[in-house]
Amino acid sequence: RMLENWCKENDARHGAEGWILMTQGDGDYGHDSVETIACEVADRGVPVVFLQSHFGYAEPGSAYWPKYATAGFYGPGKRHGTPKLRNGEPAMDSEGNPVFAECWGGYVKDAEGVPTTELSFVDAAMWQPMFGGVRLIDHVGGVFVAGGGPITVEQSEIYDVLGVDSTTQVQHRPGDWVVVSQDSKGNVSSTDRFLLDESEKFRAGNLFRQLDLSNDDKLSVFEFKEVAYPDTPVEEIYELFEEMDYDSDGIIGMDEFVHYLACYKQHYGAVAVGLILRNITHNVCIKKSMTSHSALERIGSDESELKRQATADYNDYVLNRTASTVRMQRTKSCADTHSALKRMKTSQKMYYDWSPCSFDDSPGLSRMNSFNSSNPLTILLPRDHQSTRLVRGDSAIF
């Protein structure tokens, strides 16, 4: 839904045929990813191109060619100063020399793994006039960030995502969007921090440390119940705790706490997240003013019987809620099956006329500027896409 809204805003600013999407050549990972985003944008009829280093070179029509791509731009990749590992061991080339790790994006790292000022090919290509003397960065209308790991965090810094003018406080690029996200294992992306301003991040970190009475960088359900929301009905506390516990391990880490606040801000605005911070801060102050130091230590202690009981009660709540959800899903499945049987009987009275379709499965390739040391850029275009589609507007969405 957020991606669709982002696309509609781009249509409104540039016209439905006035913008393109640029990725960095990601293929199918077997789960929702940047490739999913690119495919959905391409399905709207928006041209999608990619920048990629020669490390990921692929021909159109091959298994590794991104299926969403209108065109691909390849250039010479860069390597880190750290060795590449295969099965935990340093990789060697055919002559027995060590192979260094590829830099797929962000900053090139030195031998100690420390970022240098050198950029990967895909990022350097955005800032250097490689395309007819034009810098691509000057035509970027917005950056869409949906989760991501360390490389994405570095790139968000490189492109100053959600950056604002220091005088007017107006966002540099109206098309910048950050969607809070986590992977299939519940690990949250630190890119969500870009949604919180410096004051919100400071308050969130300070508040988390006040709630963490055990000083172990994580919140138990007992600490959350006794300090954050001491006078709230227990089922409401458990429900909120479960929402924050993205990896479902029974505790809340700092990253999960910040992630929840960023998500809440994204959906309900800065005022709403400010009220959450205010309410919890108020509860913490009241609790600590009315509770002795030794009692607070008992709340944070792993030896507390009350803490063990609260954990057990919460686990029972999650188990019962999950069982209830499964029962509801089974009931819905039975209802859907029943409805499907009725629809099938109705469809038996209908007739379908299938028209034959013909497909040309030859990939076709138009090659411009073959890859070599003197001309480092390769442009690959499937023949069924005209290059004029790539320059229909004055803005590119990266």
PDB file of C-alpha atoms in Angstrom, residues 367-372 375-379:
ATOM      1  CA  ARG A 367      24.564  -3.996 -26.999  1.00  0.00           C
ATOM      2  CA  MET A 368      26.122  -0.550 -26.768  1.00  0.00           C
ATOM      3  CA  ASN A 369      29.669   0.232 -25.633  1.00  0.00           C
ATOM      4  CA  SER A 370      31.151  -3.229 -25.004  1.00  0.00           C
ATOM      5  CA  PHE A 371      32.852  -3.660 -21.638  1.00  0.00           C
ATOM      6  CA  ASN A 372      36.598  -3.039 -21.798  1.00  0.00           C
ATOM      7  CA  ASN A 375      35.335   2.193 -21.979  1.00  0.00           C
ATOM      8  CA  PRO A 376      34.147   0.853 -18.622  1.00  0.00           C
ATOM      9  CA  LEU A 377      30.386   1.107 -19.168  1.00  0.00           C
ATOM     10  CA  THR A 378      28.176  -1.586 -20.676  1.00  0.00           C
ATOM     11  CA  ILE A 379      24.550  -0.863 -21.532  1.00  0.00           C
TER      12      ILE A 379
END
